[in-house]
PDB file of C-alpha atoms in Angstrom:
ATOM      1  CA  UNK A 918      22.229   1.349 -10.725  1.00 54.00           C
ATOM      2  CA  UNK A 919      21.446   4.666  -9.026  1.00 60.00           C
ATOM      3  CA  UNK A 920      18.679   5.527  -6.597  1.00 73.00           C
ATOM      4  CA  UNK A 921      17.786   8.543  -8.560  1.00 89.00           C
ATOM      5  CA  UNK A 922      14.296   9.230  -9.872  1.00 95.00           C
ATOM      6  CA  UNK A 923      13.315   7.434 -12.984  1.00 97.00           C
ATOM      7  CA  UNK A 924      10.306   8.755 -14.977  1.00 98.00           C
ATOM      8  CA  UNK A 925       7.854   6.417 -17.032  1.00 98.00           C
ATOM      9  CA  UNK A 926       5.898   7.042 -19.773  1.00 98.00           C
ATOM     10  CA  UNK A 927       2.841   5.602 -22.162  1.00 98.00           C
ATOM     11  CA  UNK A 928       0.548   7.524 -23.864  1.00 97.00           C
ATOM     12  CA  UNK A 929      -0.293  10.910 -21.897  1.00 97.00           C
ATOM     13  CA  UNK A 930       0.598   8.907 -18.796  1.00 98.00           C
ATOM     14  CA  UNK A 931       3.591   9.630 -16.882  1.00 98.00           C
ATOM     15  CA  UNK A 932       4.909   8.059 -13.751  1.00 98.00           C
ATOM     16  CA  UNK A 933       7.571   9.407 -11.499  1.00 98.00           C
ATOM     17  CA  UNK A 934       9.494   6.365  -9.442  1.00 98.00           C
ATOM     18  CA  UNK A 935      11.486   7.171  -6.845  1.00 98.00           C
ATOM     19  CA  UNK A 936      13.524   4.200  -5.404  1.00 98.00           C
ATOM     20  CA  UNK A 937      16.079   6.564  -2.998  1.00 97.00           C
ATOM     21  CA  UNK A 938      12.804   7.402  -1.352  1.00 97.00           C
ATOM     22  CA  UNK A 939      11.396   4.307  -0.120  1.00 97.00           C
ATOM     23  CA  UNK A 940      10.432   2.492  -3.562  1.00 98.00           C
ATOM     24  CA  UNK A 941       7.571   4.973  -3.805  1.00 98.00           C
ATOM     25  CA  UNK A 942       5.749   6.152  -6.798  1.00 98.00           C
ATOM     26  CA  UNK A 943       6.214   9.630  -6.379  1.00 98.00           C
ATOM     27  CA  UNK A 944       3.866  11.011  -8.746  1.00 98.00           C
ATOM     28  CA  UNK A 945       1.249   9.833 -11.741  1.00 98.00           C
ATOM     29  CA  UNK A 946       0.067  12.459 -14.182  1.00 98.00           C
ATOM     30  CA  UNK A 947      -2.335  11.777 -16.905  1.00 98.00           C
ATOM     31  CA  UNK A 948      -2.611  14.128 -19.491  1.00 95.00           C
ATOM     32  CA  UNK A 949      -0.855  16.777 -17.059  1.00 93.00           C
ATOM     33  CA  UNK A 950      -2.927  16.066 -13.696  1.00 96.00           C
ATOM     34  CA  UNK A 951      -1.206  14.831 -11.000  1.00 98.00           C
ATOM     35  CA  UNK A 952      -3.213  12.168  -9.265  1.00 98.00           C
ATOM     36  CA  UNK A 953      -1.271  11.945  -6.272  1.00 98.00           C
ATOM     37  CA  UNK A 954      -0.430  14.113  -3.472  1.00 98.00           C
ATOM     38  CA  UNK A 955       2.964  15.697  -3.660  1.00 98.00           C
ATOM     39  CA  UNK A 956       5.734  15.472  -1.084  1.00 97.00           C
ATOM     40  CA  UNK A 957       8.607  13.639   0.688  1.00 96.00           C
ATOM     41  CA  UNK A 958       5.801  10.977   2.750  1.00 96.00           C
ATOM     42  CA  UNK A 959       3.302  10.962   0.168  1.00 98.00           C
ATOM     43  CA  UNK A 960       2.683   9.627  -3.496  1.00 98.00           C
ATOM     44  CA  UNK A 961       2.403   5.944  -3.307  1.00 98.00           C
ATOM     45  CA  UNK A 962       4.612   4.132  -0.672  1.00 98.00           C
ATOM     46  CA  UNK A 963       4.822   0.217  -0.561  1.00 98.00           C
ATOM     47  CA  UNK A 964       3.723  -1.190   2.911  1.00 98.00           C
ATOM     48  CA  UNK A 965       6.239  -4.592   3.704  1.00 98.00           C
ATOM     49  CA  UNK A 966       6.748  -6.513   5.660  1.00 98.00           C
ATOM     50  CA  UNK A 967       3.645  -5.420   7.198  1.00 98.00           C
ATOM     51  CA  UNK A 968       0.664  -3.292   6.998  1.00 97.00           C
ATOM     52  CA  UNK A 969      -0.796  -0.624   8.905  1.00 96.00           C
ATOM     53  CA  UNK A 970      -0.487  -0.907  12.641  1.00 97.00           C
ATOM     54  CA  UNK A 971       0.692  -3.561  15.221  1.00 97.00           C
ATOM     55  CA  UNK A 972      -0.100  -3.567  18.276  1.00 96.00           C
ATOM     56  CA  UNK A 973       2.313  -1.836  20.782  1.00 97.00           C
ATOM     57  CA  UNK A 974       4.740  -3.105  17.384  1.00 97.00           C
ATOM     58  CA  UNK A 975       4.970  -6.975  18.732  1.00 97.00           C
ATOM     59  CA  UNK A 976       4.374  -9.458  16.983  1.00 96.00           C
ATOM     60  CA  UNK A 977       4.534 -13.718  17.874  1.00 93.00           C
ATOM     61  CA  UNK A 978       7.313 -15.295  14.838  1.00 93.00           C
ATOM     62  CA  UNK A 979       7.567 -18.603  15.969  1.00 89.00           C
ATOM     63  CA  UNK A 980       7.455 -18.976  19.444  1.00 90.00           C
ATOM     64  CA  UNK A 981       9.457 -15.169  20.298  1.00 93.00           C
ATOM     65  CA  UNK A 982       8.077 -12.128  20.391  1.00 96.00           C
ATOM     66  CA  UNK A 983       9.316  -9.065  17.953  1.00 97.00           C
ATOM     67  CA  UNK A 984       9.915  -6.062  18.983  1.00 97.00           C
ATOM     68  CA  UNK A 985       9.447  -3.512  15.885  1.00 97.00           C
ATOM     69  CA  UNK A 986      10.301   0.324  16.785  1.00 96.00           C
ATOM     70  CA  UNK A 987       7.603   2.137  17.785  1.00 97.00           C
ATOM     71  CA  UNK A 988       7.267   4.877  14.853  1.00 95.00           C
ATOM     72  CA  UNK A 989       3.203   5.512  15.541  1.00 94.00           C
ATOM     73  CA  UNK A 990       3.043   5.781  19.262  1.00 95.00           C
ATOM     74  CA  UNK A 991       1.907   3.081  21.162  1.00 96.00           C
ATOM     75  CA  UNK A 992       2.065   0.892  17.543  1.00 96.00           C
ATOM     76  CA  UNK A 993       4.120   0.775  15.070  1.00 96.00           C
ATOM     77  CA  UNK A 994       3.292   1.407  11.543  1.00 97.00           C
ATOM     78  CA  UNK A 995       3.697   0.467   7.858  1.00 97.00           C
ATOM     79  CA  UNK A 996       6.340  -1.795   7.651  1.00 97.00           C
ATOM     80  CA  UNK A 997       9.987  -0.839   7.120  1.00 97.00           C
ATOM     81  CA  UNK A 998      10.644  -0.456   4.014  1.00 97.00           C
ATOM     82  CA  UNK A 999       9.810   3.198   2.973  1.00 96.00           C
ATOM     83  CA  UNK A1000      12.142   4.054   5.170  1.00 93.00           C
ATOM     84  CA  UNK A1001      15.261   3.453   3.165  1.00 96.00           C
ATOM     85  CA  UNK A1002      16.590   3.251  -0.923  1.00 97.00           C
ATOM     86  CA  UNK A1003      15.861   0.540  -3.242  1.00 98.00           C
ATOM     87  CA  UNK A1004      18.108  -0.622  -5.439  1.00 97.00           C
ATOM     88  CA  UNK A1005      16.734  -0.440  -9.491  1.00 97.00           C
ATOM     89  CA  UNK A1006      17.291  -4.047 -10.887  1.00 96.00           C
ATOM     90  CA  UNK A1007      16.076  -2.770 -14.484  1.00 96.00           C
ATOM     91  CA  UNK A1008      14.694  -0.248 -16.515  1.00 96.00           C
ATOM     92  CA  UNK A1009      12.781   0.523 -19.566  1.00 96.00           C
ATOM     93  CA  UNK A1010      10.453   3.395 -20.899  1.00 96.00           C
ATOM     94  CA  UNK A1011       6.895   2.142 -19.535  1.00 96.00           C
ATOM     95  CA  UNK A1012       8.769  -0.393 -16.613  1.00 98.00           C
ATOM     96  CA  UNK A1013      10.864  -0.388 -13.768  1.00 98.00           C
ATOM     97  CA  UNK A1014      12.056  -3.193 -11.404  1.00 98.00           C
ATOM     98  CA  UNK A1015      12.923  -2.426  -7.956  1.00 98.00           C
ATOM     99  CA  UNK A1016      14.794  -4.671  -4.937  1.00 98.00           C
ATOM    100  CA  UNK A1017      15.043  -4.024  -1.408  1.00 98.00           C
ATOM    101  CA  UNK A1018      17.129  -6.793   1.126  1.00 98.00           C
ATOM    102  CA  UNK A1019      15.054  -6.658   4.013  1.00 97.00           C
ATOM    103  CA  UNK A1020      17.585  -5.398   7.378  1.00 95.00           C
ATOM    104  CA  UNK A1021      17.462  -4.258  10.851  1.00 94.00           C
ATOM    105  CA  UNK A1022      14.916  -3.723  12.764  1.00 95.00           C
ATOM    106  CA  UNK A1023      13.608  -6.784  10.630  1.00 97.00           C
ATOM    107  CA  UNK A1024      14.362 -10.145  12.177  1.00 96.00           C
ATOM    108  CA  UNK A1025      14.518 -12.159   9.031  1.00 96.00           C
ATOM    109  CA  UNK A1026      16.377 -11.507   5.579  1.00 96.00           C
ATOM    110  CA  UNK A1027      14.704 -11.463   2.173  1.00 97.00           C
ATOM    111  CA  UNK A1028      14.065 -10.044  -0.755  1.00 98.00           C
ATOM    112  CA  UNK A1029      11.188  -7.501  -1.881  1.00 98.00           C
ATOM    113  CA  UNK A1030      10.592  -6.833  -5.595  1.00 98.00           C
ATOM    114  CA  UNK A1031       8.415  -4.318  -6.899  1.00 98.00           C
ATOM    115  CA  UNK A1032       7.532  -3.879 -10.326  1.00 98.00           C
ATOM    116  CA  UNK A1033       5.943  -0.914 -11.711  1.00 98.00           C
ATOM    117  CA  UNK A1034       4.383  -1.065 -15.247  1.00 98.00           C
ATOM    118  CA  UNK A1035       2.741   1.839 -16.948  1.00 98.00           C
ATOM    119  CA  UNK A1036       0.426   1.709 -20.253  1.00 98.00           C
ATOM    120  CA  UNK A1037      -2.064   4.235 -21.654  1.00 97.00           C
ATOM    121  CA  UNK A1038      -4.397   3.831 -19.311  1.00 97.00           C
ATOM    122  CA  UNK A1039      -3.221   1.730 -16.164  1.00 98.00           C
ATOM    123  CA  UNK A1040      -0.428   1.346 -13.705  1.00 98.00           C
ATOM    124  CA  UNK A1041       0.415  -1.831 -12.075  1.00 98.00           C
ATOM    125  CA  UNK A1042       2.592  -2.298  -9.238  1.00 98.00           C
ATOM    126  CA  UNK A1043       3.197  -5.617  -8.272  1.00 98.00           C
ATOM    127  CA  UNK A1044       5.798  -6.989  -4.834  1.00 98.00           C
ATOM    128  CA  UNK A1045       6.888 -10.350  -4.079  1.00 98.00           C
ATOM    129  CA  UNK A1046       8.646 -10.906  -0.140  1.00 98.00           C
ATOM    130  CA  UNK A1047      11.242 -14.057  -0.875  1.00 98.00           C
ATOM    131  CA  UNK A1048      13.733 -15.839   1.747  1.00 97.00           C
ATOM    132  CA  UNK A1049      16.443 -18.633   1.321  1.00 92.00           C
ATOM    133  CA  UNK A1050      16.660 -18.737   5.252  1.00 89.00           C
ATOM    134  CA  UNK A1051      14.305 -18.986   7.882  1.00 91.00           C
ATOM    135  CA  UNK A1052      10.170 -18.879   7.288  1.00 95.00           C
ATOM    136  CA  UNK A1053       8.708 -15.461   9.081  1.00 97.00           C
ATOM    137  CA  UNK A1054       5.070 -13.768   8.904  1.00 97.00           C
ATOM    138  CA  UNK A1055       4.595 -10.939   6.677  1.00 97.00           C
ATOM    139  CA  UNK A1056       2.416  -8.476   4.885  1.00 98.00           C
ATOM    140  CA  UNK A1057       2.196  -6.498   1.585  1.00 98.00           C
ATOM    141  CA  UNK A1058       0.225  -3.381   0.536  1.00 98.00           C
ATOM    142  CA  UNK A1059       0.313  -0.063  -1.102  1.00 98.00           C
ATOM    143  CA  UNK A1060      -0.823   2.928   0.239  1.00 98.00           C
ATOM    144  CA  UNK A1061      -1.687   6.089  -2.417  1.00 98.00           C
ATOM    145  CA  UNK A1062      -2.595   9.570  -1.343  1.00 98.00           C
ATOM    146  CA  UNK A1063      -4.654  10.392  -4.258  1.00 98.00           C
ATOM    147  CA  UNK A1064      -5.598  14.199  -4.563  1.00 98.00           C
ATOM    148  CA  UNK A1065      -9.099  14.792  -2.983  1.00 98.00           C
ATOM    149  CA  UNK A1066      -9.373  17.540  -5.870  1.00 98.00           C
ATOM    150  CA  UNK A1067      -7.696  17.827  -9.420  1.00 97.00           C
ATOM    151  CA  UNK A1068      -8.578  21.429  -9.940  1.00 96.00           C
ATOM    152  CA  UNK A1069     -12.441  20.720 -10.482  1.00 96.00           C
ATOM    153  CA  UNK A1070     -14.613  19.414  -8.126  1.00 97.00           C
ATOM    154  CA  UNK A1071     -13.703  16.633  -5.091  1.00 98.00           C
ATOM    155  CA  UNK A1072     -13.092  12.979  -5.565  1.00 98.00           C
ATOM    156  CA  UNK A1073     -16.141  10.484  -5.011  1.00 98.00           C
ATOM    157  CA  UNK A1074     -15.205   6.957  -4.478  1.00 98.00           C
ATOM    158  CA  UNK A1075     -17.127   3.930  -4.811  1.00 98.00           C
ATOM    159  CA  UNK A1076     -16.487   0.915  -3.534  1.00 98.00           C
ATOM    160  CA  UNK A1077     -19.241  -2.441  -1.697  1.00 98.00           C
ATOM    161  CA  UNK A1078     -16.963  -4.473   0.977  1.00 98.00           C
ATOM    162  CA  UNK A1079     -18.696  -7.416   2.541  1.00 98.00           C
ATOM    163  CA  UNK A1080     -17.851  -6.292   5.966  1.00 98.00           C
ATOM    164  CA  UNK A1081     -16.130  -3.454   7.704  1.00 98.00           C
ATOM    165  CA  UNK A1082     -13.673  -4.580  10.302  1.00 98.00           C
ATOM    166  CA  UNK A1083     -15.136  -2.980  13.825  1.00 97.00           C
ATOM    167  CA  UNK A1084     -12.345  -0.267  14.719  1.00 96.00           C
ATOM    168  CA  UNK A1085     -11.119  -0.073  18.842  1.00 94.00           C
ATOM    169  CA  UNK A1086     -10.136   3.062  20.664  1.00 92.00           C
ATOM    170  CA  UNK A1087      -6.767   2.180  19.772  1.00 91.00           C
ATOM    171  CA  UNK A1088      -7.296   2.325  15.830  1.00 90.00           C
ATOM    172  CA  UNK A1089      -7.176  -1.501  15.380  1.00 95.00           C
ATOM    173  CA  UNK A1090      -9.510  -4.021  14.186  1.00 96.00           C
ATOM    174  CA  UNK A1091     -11.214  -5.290  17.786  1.00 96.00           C
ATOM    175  CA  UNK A1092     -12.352  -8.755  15.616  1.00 95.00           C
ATOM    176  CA  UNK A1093     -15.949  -8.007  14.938  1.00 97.00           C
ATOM    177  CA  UNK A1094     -17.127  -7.582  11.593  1.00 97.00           C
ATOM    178  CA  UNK A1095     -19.825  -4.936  11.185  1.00 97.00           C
ATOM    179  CA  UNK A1096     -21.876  -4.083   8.262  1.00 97.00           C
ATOM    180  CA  UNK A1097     -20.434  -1.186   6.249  1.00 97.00           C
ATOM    181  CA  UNK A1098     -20.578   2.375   7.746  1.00 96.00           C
ATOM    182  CA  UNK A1099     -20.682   5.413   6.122  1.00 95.00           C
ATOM    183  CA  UNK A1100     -17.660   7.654   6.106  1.00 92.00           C
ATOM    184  CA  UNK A1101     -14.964   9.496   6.637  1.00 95.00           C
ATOM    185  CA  UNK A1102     -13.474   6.446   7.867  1.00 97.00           C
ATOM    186  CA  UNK A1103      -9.729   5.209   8.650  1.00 96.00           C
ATOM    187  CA  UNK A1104     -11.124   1.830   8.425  1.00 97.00           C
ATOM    188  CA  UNK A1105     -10.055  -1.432   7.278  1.00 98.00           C
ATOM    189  CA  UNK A1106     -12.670  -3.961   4.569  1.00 98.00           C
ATOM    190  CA  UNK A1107     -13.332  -6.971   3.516  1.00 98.00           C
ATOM    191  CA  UNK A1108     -13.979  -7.627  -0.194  1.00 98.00           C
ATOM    192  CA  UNK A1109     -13.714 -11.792  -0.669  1.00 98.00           C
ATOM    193  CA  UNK A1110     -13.998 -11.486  -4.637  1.00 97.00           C
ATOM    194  CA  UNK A1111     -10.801  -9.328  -4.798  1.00 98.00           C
ATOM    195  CA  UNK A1112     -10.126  -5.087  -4.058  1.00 98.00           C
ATOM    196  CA  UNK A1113     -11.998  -3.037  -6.634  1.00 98.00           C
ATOM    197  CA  UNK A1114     -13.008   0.837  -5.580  1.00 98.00           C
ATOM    198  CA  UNK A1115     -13.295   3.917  -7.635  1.00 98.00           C
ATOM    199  CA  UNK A1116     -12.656   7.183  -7.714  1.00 98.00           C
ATOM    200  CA  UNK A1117     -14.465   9.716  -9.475  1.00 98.00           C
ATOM    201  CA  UNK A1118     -13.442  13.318 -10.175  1.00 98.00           C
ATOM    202  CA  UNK A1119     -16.539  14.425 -12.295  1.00 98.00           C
ATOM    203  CA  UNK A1120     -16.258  15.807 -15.393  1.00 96.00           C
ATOM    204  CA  UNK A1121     -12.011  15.220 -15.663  1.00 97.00           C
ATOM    205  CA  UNK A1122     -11.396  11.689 -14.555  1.00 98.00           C
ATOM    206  CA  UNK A1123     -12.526   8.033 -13.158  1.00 98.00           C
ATOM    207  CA  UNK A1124      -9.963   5.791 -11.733  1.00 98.00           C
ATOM    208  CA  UNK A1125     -10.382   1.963 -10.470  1.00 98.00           C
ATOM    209  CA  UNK A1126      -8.441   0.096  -7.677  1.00 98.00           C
ATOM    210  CA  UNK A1127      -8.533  -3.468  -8.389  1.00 98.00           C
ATOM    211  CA  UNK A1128      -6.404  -6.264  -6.693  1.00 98.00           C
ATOM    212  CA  UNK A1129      -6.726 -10.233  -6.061  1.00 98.00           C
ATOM    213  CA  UNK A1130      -6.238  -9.403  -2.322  1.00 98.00           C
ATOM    214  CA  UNK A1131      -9.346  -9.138   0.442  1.00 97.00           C
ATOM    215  CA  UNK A1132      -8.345  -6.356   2.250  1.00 98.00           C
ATOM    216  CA  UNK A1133      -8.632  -2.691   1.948  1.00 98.00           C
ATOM    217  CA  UNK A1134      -7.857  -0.023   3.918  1.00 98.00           C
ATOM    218  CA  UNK A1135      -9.748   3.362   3.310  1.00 98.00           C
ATOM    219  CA  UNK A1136      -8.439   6.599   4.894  1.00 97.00           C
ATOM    220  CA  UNK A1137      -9.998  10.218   3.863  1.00 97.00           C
ATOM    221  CA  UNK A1138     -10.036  11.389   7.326  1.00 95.00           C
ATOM    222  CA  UNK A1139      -7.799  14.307   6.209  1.00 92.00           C
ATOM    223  CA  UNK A1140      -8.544  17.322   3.591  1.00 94.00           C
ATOM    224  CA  UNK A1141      -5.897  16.760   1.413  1.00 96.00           C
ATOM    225  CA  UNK A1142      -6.294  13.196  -0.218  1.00 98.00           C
ATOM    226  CA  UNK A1143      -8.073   9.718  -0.300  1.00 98.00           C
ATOM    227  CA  UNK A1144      -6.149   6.718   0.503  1.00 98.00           C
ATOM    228  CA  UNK A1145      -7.449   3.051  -0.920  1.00 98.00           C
ATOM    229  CA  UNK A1146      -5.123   0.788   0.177  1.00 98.00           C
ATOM    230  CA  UNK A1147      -5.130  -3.127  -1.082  1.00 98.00           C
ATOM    231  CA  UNK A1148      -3.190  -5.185   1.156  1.00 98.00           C
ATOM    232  CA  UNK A1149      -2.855  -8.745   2.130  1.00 98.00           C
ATOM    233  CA  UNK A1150      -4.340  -8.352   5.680  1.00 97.00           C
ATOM    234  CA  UNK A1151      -6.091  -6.475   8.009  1.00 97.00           C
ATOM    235  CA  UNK A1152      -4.361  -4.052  10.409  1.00 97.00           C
ATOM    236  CA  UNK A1153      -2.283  -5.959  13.426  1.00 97.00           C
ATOM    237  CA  UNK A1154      -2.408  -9.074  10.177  1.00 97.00           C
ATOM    238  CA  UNK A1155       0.539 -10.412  11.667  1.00 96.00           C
ATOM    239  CA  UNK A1156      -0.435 -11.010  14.589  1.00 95.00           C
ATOM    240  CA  UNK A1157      -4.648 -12.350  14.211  1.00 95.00           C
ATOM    241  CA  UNK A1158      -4.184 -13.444   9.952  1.00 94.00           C
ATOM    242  CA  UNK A1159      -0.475 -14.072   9.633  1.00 90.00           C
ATOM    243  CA  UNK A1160       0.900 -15.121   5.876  1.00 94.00           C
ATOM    244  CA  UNK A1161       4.332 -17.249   6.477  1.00 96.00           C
ATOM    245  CA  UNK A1162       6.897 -16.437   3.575  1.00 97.00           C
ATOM    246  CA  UNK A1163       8.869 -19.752   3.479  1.00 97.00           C
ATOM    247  CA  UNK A1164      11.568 -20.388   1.067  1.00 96.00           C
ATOM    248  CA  UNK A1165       9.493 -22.538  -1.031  1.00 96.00           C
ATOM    249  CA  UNK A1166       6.750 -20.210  -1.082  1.00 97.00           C
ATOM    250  CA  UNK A1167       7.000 -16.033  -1.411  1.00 98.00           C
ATOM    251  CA  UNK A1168       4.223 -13.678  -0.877  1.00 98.00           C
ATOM    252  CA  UNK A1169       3.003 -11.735  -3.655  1.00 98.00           C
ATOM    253  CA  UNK A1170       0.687  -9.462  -4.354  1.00 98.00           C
ATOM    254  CA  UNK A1171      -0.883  -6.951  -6.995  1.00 98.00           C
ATOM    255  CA  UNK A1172      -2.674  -4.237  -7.632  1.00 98.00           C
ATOM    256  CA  UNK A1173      -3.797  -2.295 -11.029  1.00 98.00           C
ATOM    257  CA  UNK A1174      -5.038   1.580 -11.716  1.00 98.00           C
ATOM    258  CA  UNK A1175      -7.109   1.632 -14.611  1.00 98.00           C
ATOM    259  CA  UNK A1176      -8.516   5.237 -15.596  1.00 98.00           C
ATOM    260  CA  UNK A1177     -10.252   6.597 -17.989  1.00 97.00           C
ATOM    261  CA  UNK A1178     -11.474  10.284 -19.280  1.00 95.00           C
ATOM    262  CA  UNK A1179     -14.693  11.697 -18.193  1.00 94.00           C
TER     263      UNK A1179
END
């Protein structure tokens, strides 16, 4: 099937999917606001085989070191995979499955699937990283610019983490865990009973993250938008938390928008 656009619909609810750029959700309007920032590196991109930064882009598989291109100077960032078409497995009015076969400048082959449902009132996108070859570290997350302001006035959002991961000079986690600081932050969370943060734009809209993951990454340190991004591990995972994909066992993740009119 094509890589063009593909537009989903439930209710007042309508999701734009755009697999020729990235496997992103390009756009979610309910009841004819846009949630999500417009434009080519926005929207909602999925984050595999890793998540946020690594670390001068090295990482240990095995017992060699991986070199990943450096596309955030000194670090690389945000996996590989919104970088390049998807391939749409199947369609239907509310649902879309997406595959991507995982290629150079990644070591390992495998398989990514992302499947994006929409109903009246939530989307969720769910991923799974498979292999039939060799076992290799890897991440999953999503990471949404929602609109700081839907024509009203700006977002609030909500959220109580456990812990905030302590933030170096060098915009990764350092290992500490420090109680929760106010923001604007760029700043990765802990949340041990699963993501769950929400946005409020008063008087038009309330929407909730929630995912079975631990980890969040919150970034509003820009005018535009408010990023909440569940993932499967903290910034540099692969290297200090790394989840092995093995080809008995994928990694999968989740993670559901519910809203609701204010």
């Amino acid at each position: 099937m094509s890589d063009e656009d593909i537009t989903l619909t439930a209710g007042d609810a309508e999701v734009t999917v755009q697999p020729g750029n990235g496997g992103r959700v390009g756009g979610l309007r309910i009841g004819g606001l846009e949630l999500l920032r417009q434009g080519e590196r926005f929207g909602c991109f999925p984050m595999v085989p890793w998540c946020g930064r690594i670390r001068d882009g090295r990482f240990l598989d095995g017992a060699e070191v991986r070199q990943m291109p450096l596309n955030a100077p000194p670090h690389a960032i945000h996996g590989t995979v919104r970088d390049h078409a998807w391939r749409t497995a199947r369609t239907s009015p509310d649902e879309v499955v997406l595959t991507y076969q995982l290629v150079d400048p990644w070591p390992h082959s495998g398989l990514v699937t992302q499947i994006v449902a929409l109903t009246e009132d939530a989307l969720t996108l769910t991923m799974s990283v498979e292999t039939y070859d060799s076992s290799f570290p890897a991440q999953i997350g999503w990471h949404p610019w929602f609109n700081r302001n839907l024509g009203g006035e700006d977002v609030t959002l909500g959220f109580d983490p456990a812990w905030q991961e302590e933030r170096g000079d060098d915009h990764l986690p350092t290992g500490n865990r420090l109680d929760p600081k106010p923001g604007p932050w760029d700043d990765c969370f802990g949340m041990p009973g699963g993501v769950e943060a929400t946005l409020i734009w008063p008087g038009q809209l309330e929407l909730t993250v929630t995912s079975r993951e631990e980890w969040v990454v919150v970034y509003d340190e820009q005018q535009e938008a408010v990023c909440v991004e569940p993932q499967t591990g903290p910034p540099n995972g692969l290297n200090t938390m790394p989840r092995l994909v093995t080809p008995l066992e994928p990694l999968e993740a989740g993670t559901t928008w519910s809203w609701r009119r204010l």
